[in-house]
XYZ file of C-alpha atoms in Angstrom:
555
model
C 0.000 0.000 0.000
C 2.803 2.382 0.902
C 4.667 1.615 -2.314
C 1.549 2.228 -4.376
C 0.944 5.519 -2.621
C 4.522 6.690 -3.259
C 4.248 5.802 -6.913
C 1.007 7.711 -7.257
C 2.591 10.828 -5.820
C 5.727 10.451 -7.982
C 3.878 10.560 -11.302
C 2.898 14.273 -11.262
C 6.459 15.271 -10.306
C 7.877 13.245 -13.168
C 5.360 14.800 -15.529
C 6.285 18.268 -14.303
C 9.979 17.546 -14.793
C 9.313 16.337 -18.326
C 7.377 19.507 -19.095
C 10.218 21.676 -17.793
C 12.780 19.687 -19.776
C 10.752 20.337 -22.924
C 11.080 24.088 -22.391
C 14.779 23.956 -23.131
C 15.250 20.738 -25.083
C 17.683 19.752 -26.520
C 19.891 21.938 -24.276
C 21.320 20.322 -21.122
C 21.665 22.670 -18.100
C 23.904 20.216 -16.232
C 26.357 20.041 -19.122
C 26.382 23.857 -19.314
C 27.177 24.103 -15.601
C 30.064 21.690 -15.941
C 31.528 23.694 -18.834
C 31.407 26.872 -16.760
C 32.946 25.101 -13.771
C 35.921 24.008 -15.856
C 36.469 27.378 -17.537
C 36.306 29.215 -14.192
C 38.637 26.784 -12.408
C 42.135 27.583 -11.125
C 44.137 26.011 -14.012
C 42.562 28.466 -16.485
C 43.738 31.446 -14.385
C 40.957 33.774 -15.480
C 41.598 33.299 -19.222
C 43.434 36.552 -19.959
C 44.822 36.725 -23.529
C 48.531 36.000 -23.783
C 48.715 33.926 -20.599
C 49.178 30.236 -19.828
C 45.507 30.157 -18.926
C 44.610 31.440 -22.383
C 46.571 28.631 -24.033
C 44.809 26.076 -21.870
C 41.471 27.634 -22.760
C 42.128 27.419 -26.504
C 43.239 23.781 -26.187
C 40.162 22.955 -24.122
C 37.827 24.543 -26.666
C 39.460 22.744 -29.584
C 39.078 19.444 -27.722
C 35.410 20.182 -27.041
C 34.774 21.137 -30.673
C 36.413 17.894 -31.813
C 34.434 15.810 -29.332
C 31.167 17.340 -30.545
C 32.102 16.416 -34.106
C 32.624 19.853 -35.616
C 35.069 20.477 -38.437
C 37.870 23.054 -38.174
C 36.898 26.435 -39.624
C 39.967 28.514 -38.821
C 42.855 29.555 -41.014
C 44.514 27.039 -43.339
C 42.343 24.153 -42.204
C 43.063 24.728 -38.517
C 40.772 25.351 -35.555
C 42.039 28.874 -34.913
C 42.264 32.325 -36.377
C 45.366 34.171 -35.209
C 44.701 37.616 -33.750
C 47.882 39.729 -33.461
C 47.686 42.021 -30.475
C 49.637 44.621 -28.533
C 49.469 44.427 -24.750
C 50.347 47.410 -22.573
C 50.254 47.927 -18.834
C 50.583 51.115 -16.829
C 51.908 50.455 -13.347
C 49.872 51.047 -10.171
C 52.203 53.857 -9.051
C 51.501 56.061 -12.081
C 50.186 59.550 -11.427
C 49.380 62.737 -13.318
C 49.617 66.400 -12.385
C 46.963 68.992 -13.097
C 48.402 72.488 -12.724
C 46.219 75.588 -12.522
C 48.150 78.849 -12.434
C 50.240 79.151 -9.297
C 47.957 76.986 -7.186
C 49.218 73.760 -5.672
C 49.060 71.033 -8.378
C 46.551 68.217 -8.114
C 48.493 64.960 -7.924
C 46.009 62.362 -9.136
C 46.953 58.718 -8.635
C 46.231 55.665 -10.750
C 43.040 53.811 -9.614
C 42.340 56.469 -6.967
C 41.401 59.687 -8.810
C 42.195 58.568 -12.352
C 42.386 55.338 -14.278
C 44.767 55.409 -17.225
C 45.565 53.023 -20.054
C 47.340 53.389 -23.371
C 47.282 51.630 -26.719
C 50.563 53.268 -27.695
C 53.334 50.636 -27.796
C 55.899 52.798 -26.054
C 58.164 52.149 -23.077
C 57.271 55.496 -21.551
C 54.497 58.070 -21.714
C 55.540 61.682 -21.370
C 53.132 64.596 -21.673
C 54.229 68.049 -20.592
C 51.666 70.745 -19.763
C 48.959 69.786 -22.270
C 45.926 72.116 -22.245
C 42.712 70.597 -20.846
C 39.416 71.036 -22.739
C 35.923 70.025 -21.652
C 34.040 68.831 -24.763
C 30.711 67.916 -23.192
C 29.571 64.484 -24.339
C 32.144 64.379 -27.132
C 29.532 63.653 -29.792
C 29.616 64.602 -33.453
C 26.379 63.405 -35.065
C 25.264 65.530 -38.035
C 22.407 63.114 -38.682
C 21.011 64.099 -35.278
C 21.916 67.754 -35.709
C 24.464 67.595 -32.896
C 28.096 68.703 -32.647
C 29.855 69.118 -29.316
C 33.148 70.164 -30.901
C 32.164 73.218 -32.963
C 35.414 73.022 -34.900
C 37.779 73.205 -31.909
C 41.361 72.074 -32.490
C 42.243 69.310 -29.995
C 45.749 68.611 -31.268
C 48.115 68.226 -28.341
C 45.290 68.634 -25.822
C 43.511 66.504 -23.214
C 39.773 66.085 -23.806
C 37.534 65.691 -20.755
C 34.268 63.993 -21.727
C 30.959 63.063 -20.113
C 29.824 59.437 -20.328
C 26.554 58.338 -21.988
C 24.437 60.360 -24.435
C 23.620 64.092 -24.384
C 19.991 63.320 -23.537
C 20.666 60.848 -20.723
C 19.735 63.390 -18.041
C 17.479 65.543 -20.198
C 14.229 66.805 -18.732
C 11.009 66.801 -20.781
C 10.997 69.862 -22.985
C 14.792 70.157 -23.199
C 16.039 70.700 -26.742
C 17.971 67.423 -26.649
C 15.193 65.327 -25.096
C 14.787 62.075 -27.049
C 17.321 63.032 -29.710
C 19.574 60.099 -28.750
C 16.898 57.680 -27.548
C 16.431 59.050 -24.048
C 17.560 56.585 -21.384
C 18.440 54.012 -24.027
C 22.149 54.419 -24.725
C 23.255 54.723 -28.338
C 26.741 54.039 -29.642
C 27.482 57.751 -29.130
C 27.231 57.131 -25.392
C 29.842 54.401 -25.256
C 33.330 55.192 -24.015
C 34.790 53.465 -27.064
C 33.087 55.957 -29.396
C 34.319 58.910 -27.328
C 37.909 57.717 -27.604
C 37.470 57.190 -31.347
C 36.210 60.747 -31.744
C 39.099 62.136 -29.690
C 41.514 60.228 -31.932
C 39.911 61.657 -35.059
C 40.440 65.169 -33.690
C 44.080 64.693 -32.778
C 43.848 64.828 -28.975
C 46.881 63.608 -27.061
C 44.660 62.144 -24.369
C 41.033 61.653 -23.323
C 39.503 61.300 -19.873
C 35.882 60.290 -19.350
C 34.246 61.540 -16.173
C 32.986 58.574 -14.186
C 29.365 58.608 -13.078
C 28.036 55.302 -11.763
C 24.490 55.826 -13.027
C 25.477 57.052 -16.483
C 28.241 54.462 -16.936
C 26.054 51.690 -15.457
C 28.906 50.374 -13.314
C 30.886 51.567 -10.282
C 34.461 52.831 -10.082
C 35.583 49.361 -8.972
C 34.599 48.039 -12.400
C 36.471 50.837 -14.176
C 39.742 50.022 -12.414
C 39.310 46.237 -12.516
C 41.659 45.681 -15.534
C 44.592 46.972 -13.462
C 46.056 49.361 -16.027
C 46.183 46.759 -18.774
C 45.071 47.412 -22.326
C 44.994 45.321 -25.459
C 44.673 46.393 -29.049
C 44.846 44.791 -32.447
C 48.363 45.130 -33.854
C 48.006 47.747 -36.569
C 50.395 47.969 -39.494
C 49.621 51.636 -40.083
C 50.199 54.732 -37.977
C 49.301 54.394 -34.294
C 46.440 56.381 -32.843
C 47.213 59.841 -31.469
C 45.982 59.226 -27.913
C 48.954 58.700 -25.622
C 46.638 58.223 -22.643
C 43.000 57.276 -22.415
C 40.966 56.562 -19.360
C 38.666 57.895 -16.674
C 38.635 60.559 -14.006
C 36.628 59.876 -10.850
C 33.565 62.130 -10.534
C 34.500 64.028 -7.362
C 38.060 64.420 -8.634
C 36.694 66.016 -11.819
C 34.599 68.458 -9.807
C 37.652 69.413 -7.755
C 39.692 69.973 -10.923
C 37.021 72.211 -12.457
C 36.566 74.146 -9.234
C 40.330 74.716 -9.057
C 40.028 76.290 -12.519
C 37.130 78.483 -11.362
C 34.455 76.458 -13.168
C 31.253 74.809 -11.971
C 31.308 71.243 -13.278
C 27.597 70.590 -12.741
C 26.591 73.819 -14.475
C 28.814 73.028 -17.465
C 27.433 69.491 -17.591
C 23.921 70.932 -17.824
C 25.044 73.273 -20.604
C 26.430 70.254 -22.463
C 22.849 69.084 -22.928
C 22.176 72.096 -25.168
C 22.841 72.017 -28.925
C 24.596 75.409 -28.708
C 27.174 74.094 -26.223
C 30.759 74.986 -27.126
C 33.884 73.371 -25.677
C 35.414 75.030 -22.634
C 39.164 75.223 -22.114
C 39.959 75.037 -18.408
C 41.639 78.420 -17.710
C 45.395 78.295 -17.121
C 45.149 74.525 -16.526
C 47.469 71.852 -17.882
C 47.979 68.093 -17.703
C 51.388 66.460 -17.253
C 52.322 62.805 -17.062
C 55.537 60.811 -17.019
C 55.429 57.080 -16.321
C 56.694 53.755 -17.628
C 54.633 51.367 -19.730
C 55.241 47.643 -20.006
C 54.660 46.719 -23.663
C 54.691 43.434 -25.504
C 53.155 41.872 -28.593
C 51.273 38.599 -28.541
C 49.268 36.256 -30.701
C 45.854 35.424 -29.375
C 43.341 33.159 -31.076
C 39.729 32.890 -32.044
C 38.606 29.258 -31.973
C 36.201 28.420 -34.814
C 34.451 25.184 -35.763
C 31.752 24.443 -38.295
C 29.081 22.132 -39.584
C 29.290 22.560 -43.377
C 26.116 23.349 -45.251
C 24.818 20.572 -47.485
C 23.075 22.778 -50.062
C 24.459 26.306 -49.605
C 27.884 25.891 -47.961
C 28.930 29.459 -48.835
C 26.157 30.917 -46.666
C 26.878 30.970 -42.943
C 25.124 31.415 -39.610
C 27.500 32.421 -36.820
C 27.047 31.532 -33.154
C 29.602 33.255 -30.947
C 30.664 33.989 -27.381
C 33.931 35.232 -25.898
C 36.315 32.937 -24.061
C 38.417 35.602 -22.364
C 38.109 37.099 -18.888
C 40.429 39.305 -16.808
C 42.971 36.811 -15.515
C 45.095 37.148 -12.385
C 45.720 40.463 -10.651
C 46.492 42.018 -7.291
C 43.796 43.160 -4.926
C 44.103 46.404 -2.963
C 45.613 44.479 -0.055
C 48.257 42.919 -2.311
C 46.766 39.445 -2.603
C 46.675 37.590 -5.903
C 43.116 37.150 -7.131
C 41.602 35.489 -10.176
C 38.776 37.183 -12.023
C 37.326 33.946 -13.332
C 34.578 35.196 -15.641
C 32.205 32.350 -14.842
C 28.996 34.071 -15.904
C 30.841 36.564 -18.129
C 31.315 34.717 -20.349
C 31.750 31.111 -19.352
C 27.966 30.922 -19.623
C 28.097 32.092 -23.242
C 30.722 29.514 -24.188
C 28.644 26.822 -22.486
C 25.644 27.891 -24.560
C 27.550 27.816 -27.849
C 28.880 24.328 -27.133
C 25.375 23.082 -26.319
C 23.948 24.584 -29.502
C 26.731 22.986 -31.539
C 26.069 19.612 -29.880
C 22.343 19.912 -30.622
C 22.916 20.701 -34.291
C 25.506 17.973 -34.677
C 23.029 15.409 -33.331
C 20.525 16.292 -36.066
C 20.521 16.323 -39.867
C 23.150 18.278 -41.762
C 21.955 21.862 -42.276
C 21.486 23.409 -45.703
C 23.680 26.374 -44.706
C 27.020 26.312 -42.921
C 26.955 26.802 -39.162
C 29.983 28.496 -37.613
C 30.678 28.246 -33.879
C 33.158 30.835 -32.662
C 34.841 31.444 -29.326
C 36.233 34.965 -29.591
C 39.283 36.342 -27.834
C 39.647 39.734 -26.128
C 36.019 40.825 -25.967
C 36.739 42.352 -22.582
C 39.533 44.396 -24.151
C 37.387 46.079 -26.791
C 35.703 43.330 -28.885
C 39.069 42.650 -30.487
C 38.621 39.011 -31.551
C 35.273 39.538 -33.247
C 36.496 42.804 -34.767
C 39.505 40.997 -36.243
C 37.232 38.330 -37.738
C 35.007 40.953 -39.349
C 38.078 42.717 -40.747
C 39.489 39.343 -41.922
C 36.390 37.165 -42.471
C 36.829 33.462 -43.125
C 33.457 33.342 -44.850
C 31.672 36.009 -46.866
C 30.080 38.697 -44.676
C 27.443 39.617 -47.300
C 26.461 35.934 -47.252
C 26.565 35.672 -43.469
C 22.887 35.143 -42.715
C 22.970 36.114 -39.043
C 25.144 36.425 -35.977
C 23.942 35.110 -32.619
C 25.935 36.276 -29.599
C 25.598 34.992 -26.043
C 27.123 37.145 -23.318
C 25.922 36.601 -19.720
C 23.110 34.179 -18.964
C 21.189 34.152 -15.696
C 21.829 31.407 -13.170
C 18.606 31.636 -11.119
C 16.172 29.236 -12.781
C 13.234 29.246 -15.129
C 11.865 32.658 -16.044
C 8.516 33.873 -17.313
C 10.080 36.629 -19.414
C 12.904 37.351 -21.814
C 14.494 40.611 -22.895
C 15.188 42.077 -26.327
C 18.553 43.805 -26.404
C 18.394 46.806 -28.735
C 14.718 46.264 -29.524
C 13.540 47.299 -32.982
C 16.800 46.638 -34.807
C 16.071 43.645 -37.043
C 13.706 40.816 -37.929
C 15.629 38.270 -35.867
C 14.061 39.849 -32.815
C 10.615 38.978 -34.178
C 11.726 35.346 -34.482
C 13.034 35.511 -30.916
C 9.615 36.711 -29.701
C 7.882 33.839 -31.491
C 10.206 31.189 -30.076
C 10.053 32.572 -26.542
C 6.248 32.581 -26.756
C 6.323 28.897 -27.660
C 8.059 28.344 -24.304
C 5.226 30.165 -22.553
C 7.312 33.286 -21.972
C 6.670 36.941 -22.658
C 9.239 39.249 -24.194
C 9.911 42.858 -23.376
C 12.382 45.563 -24.242
C 15.457 45.747 -22.059
C 14.593 47.317 -18.731
C 17.974 48.992 -18.348
C 18.649 50.504 -21.799
C 20.995 53.084 -20.257
C 23.576 50.306 -19.988
C 23.886 50.303 -23.770
C 24.025 46.515 -23.910
C 23.507 46.453 -27.680
C 26.828 48.272 -28.148
C 28.862 46.234 -25.673
C 29.299 42.720 -27.035
C 30.734 40.705 -29.904
C 27.710 41.045 -32.158
C 28.490 44.751 -32.646
C 31.322 44.343 -35.212
C 28.980 42.127 -37.254
C 26.204 44.702 -37.044
C 28.578 47.447 -38.130
C 29.394 45.266 -41.161
C 25.677 44.950 -41.931
C 25.086 41.391 -40.679
C 21.742 41.022 -38.822
C 22.376 40.117 -35.189
C 20.558 38.710 -32.182
C 22.338 39.078 -28.833
C 21.252 37.385 -25.621
C 22.425 39.304 -22.546
C 20.601 38.562 -19.318
C 21.822 41.725 -17.622
C 19.241 43.544 -19.769
C 16.573 43.416 -17.059
C 15.192 41.626 -14.033
C 14.000 38.095 -14.806
C 10.511 37.230 -13.609
C 11.489 33.910 -12.079
C 9.048 31.044 -11.798
C 10.404 30.580 -8.291
C 10.207 33.985 -6.627
C 9.055 36.338 -9.363
C 10.657 39.680 -10.187
C 11.858 40.155 -6.613
C 13.991 37.027 -6.867
C 15.166 38.078 -10.334
C 16.189 41.463 -9.000
C 18.113 39.798 -6.184
C 19.999 37.652 -8.670
C 20.872 40.470 -11.079
C 21.869 42.943 -8.373
C 24.048 40.261 -6.803
C 25.635 39.441 -10.135
C 26.327 43.094 -10.987
C 28.165 43.439 -7.649
C 30.478 40.710 -8.985
C 30.703 42.047 -12.547
C 34.358 41.721 -13.638
C 35.293 40.867 -10.047
C 36.787 37.696 -8.487
C 33.361 36.724 -7.130
C 32.103 36.013 -10.676
C 32.837 32.373 -9.906
C 31.051 29.066 -10.517
C 28.622 27.835 -7.881
C 27.114 24.368 -7.418
C 23.959 26.114 -6.188
C 23.148 27.648 -9.567
C 19.983 26.729 -11.443
C 20.783 26.865 -15.170
C 17.340 25.944 -16.493
C 16.645 29.587 -17.336
C 20.002 29.851 -19.121
C 19.092 26.704 -21.039
C 15.743 28.274 -22.045
C 17.517 31.254 -23.582
C 20.021 28.979 -25.301
C 17.198 26.873 -26.733
C 15.600 29.989 -28.224
C 18.790 30.827 -30.116
C 19.099 27.244 -31.273
C 15.551 27.263 -32.642
C 15.859 30.649 -34.368
C 19.108 29.535 -35.982
C 17.637 26.198 -37.019
C 14.772 27.972 -38.778
C 17.388 29.775 -40.886
C 19.761 26.846 -41.369
C 17.151 24.896 -43.322
C 15.594 27.766 -45.257
C 16.300 30.437 -47.852
C 15.288 33.262 -45.524
C 17.519 36.318 -45.136
C 16.858 38.337 -41.960
C 16.648 42.077 -42.478
C 17.303 45.279 -40.584
C 14.275 47.385 -39.748
C 13.589 50.868 -40.970
C 15.439 53.353 -38.808
C 18.309 51.043 -37.880
C 21.727 52.608 -38.450
C 22.866 49.284 -39.965
C 20.170 48.885 -42.627
C 21.948 50.901 -45.337
C 25.184 48.954 -44.815
C 23.454 45.645 -45.505
C 21.599 47.006 -48.503
C 24.880 47.927 -50.208
C 25.695 44.203 -50.550
C 22.224 43.026 -51.569
C 23.373 41.972 -55.030
C 25.769 39.426 -53.503
C 22.911 37.437 -51.970
C 20.574 35.249 -54.041
C 17.064 36.567 -54.490
C 14.337 34.709 -52.631
């Protein structure tokens, strides 16, 4: 009688488990967790490019690709694409001097008041009394009728720049309100764009004023790389910026006040289209410190399932294998920033998708599975691929990028990163609905997630993209609702790029598997079809794709 009773109670639980498994089939959450555990373990040392841990990571990924049954899709029949890079590091004792007239200089220290890096492969950085110019948000966007520079000559000068877009703090009725998408960050708000603009105008250096809300991360995240910088090894002339980096918010206010300026008032003026750059009166910037410089070869790892009917057309699934490696904490201890969620979870997803495809029939189109290097250093691996593609970019059907999946269980919702960009997002909505989930636009668009991951170089080349980034909003968890989702995301963001982004046996990866299954299904619908996803009207990438329309077969 007791045995019969136990069996009767077991049946509903088994049925419930089967239903949950179907939500993310054929993706295996346990296998994903094990992949993350390995990648975040001590022998991989945080997976920084150019380290022993990086070599172990590449070897591990090649072994996994082989075991799944992929074919090599790198250079010359290999599994890898070489990515030549320059690595620089500014020491922790570096400092800069801001002089204003005869007043006592401000001696700003690395990681305390400023955070400096350089992409200049030089043994020493020396800048002597460079003028300092506040250029507002550092945006030049004629298509939005906006120019912060007004023709100013920045050659030999230090540009001080506000983070995010000119309308980030705009009030209703302000002239700039909504011109850059409101709270949703555009590419003009990203620090990478601001450096690029400073380079174009000949500045010798650029400092972005840190603001936790506008940057979407605290000062601890800014300084986490420890003065290191990576760049693609360029054969042409180096960029003009000798130093690039950040100035802490209160330190910036002190600097402006020393020059007789009100930082907050000038920041408000920078939200007006008639803003003109302001040279800090009688103020100069000086720096003199050593730089450790070396060149290195890093690697993208790329496997494929060749297309049976249209092998020259490709669908790319990608995630980045790198994290921040080993470094010293403030108390001098060696720590490992393991990058378990960011982006061990993405690599785990790509491997599961590859396994699922390999277990089924051969696709009509070629499937590429890429593990990119140096995403954390400026999207360098994916940028190198786009600049040196191994398959035609005009015939690349889509790019799917996975960067940060949630570890808190099944969720009732899913988020669209950069909503309204292309038709792949419509397919995402359909597939998520089939799982019983709702979709919504990212809840935290001010973080500019669409401009922060390895899909961006593909988008800038015109390839339609679909990124999954679970830091885009609070998951509505089946177990605990939005409150539990908020607890998970806030806890994760406290560990973003920190040593505590480590694997845990207590994770529940069923929600991560749901997201992974959506990407698998959207990609499968393309792999066995003649469909070509398209950019939507108003997307800045639509015209780029249209220029190569003749290279794709008509439907």
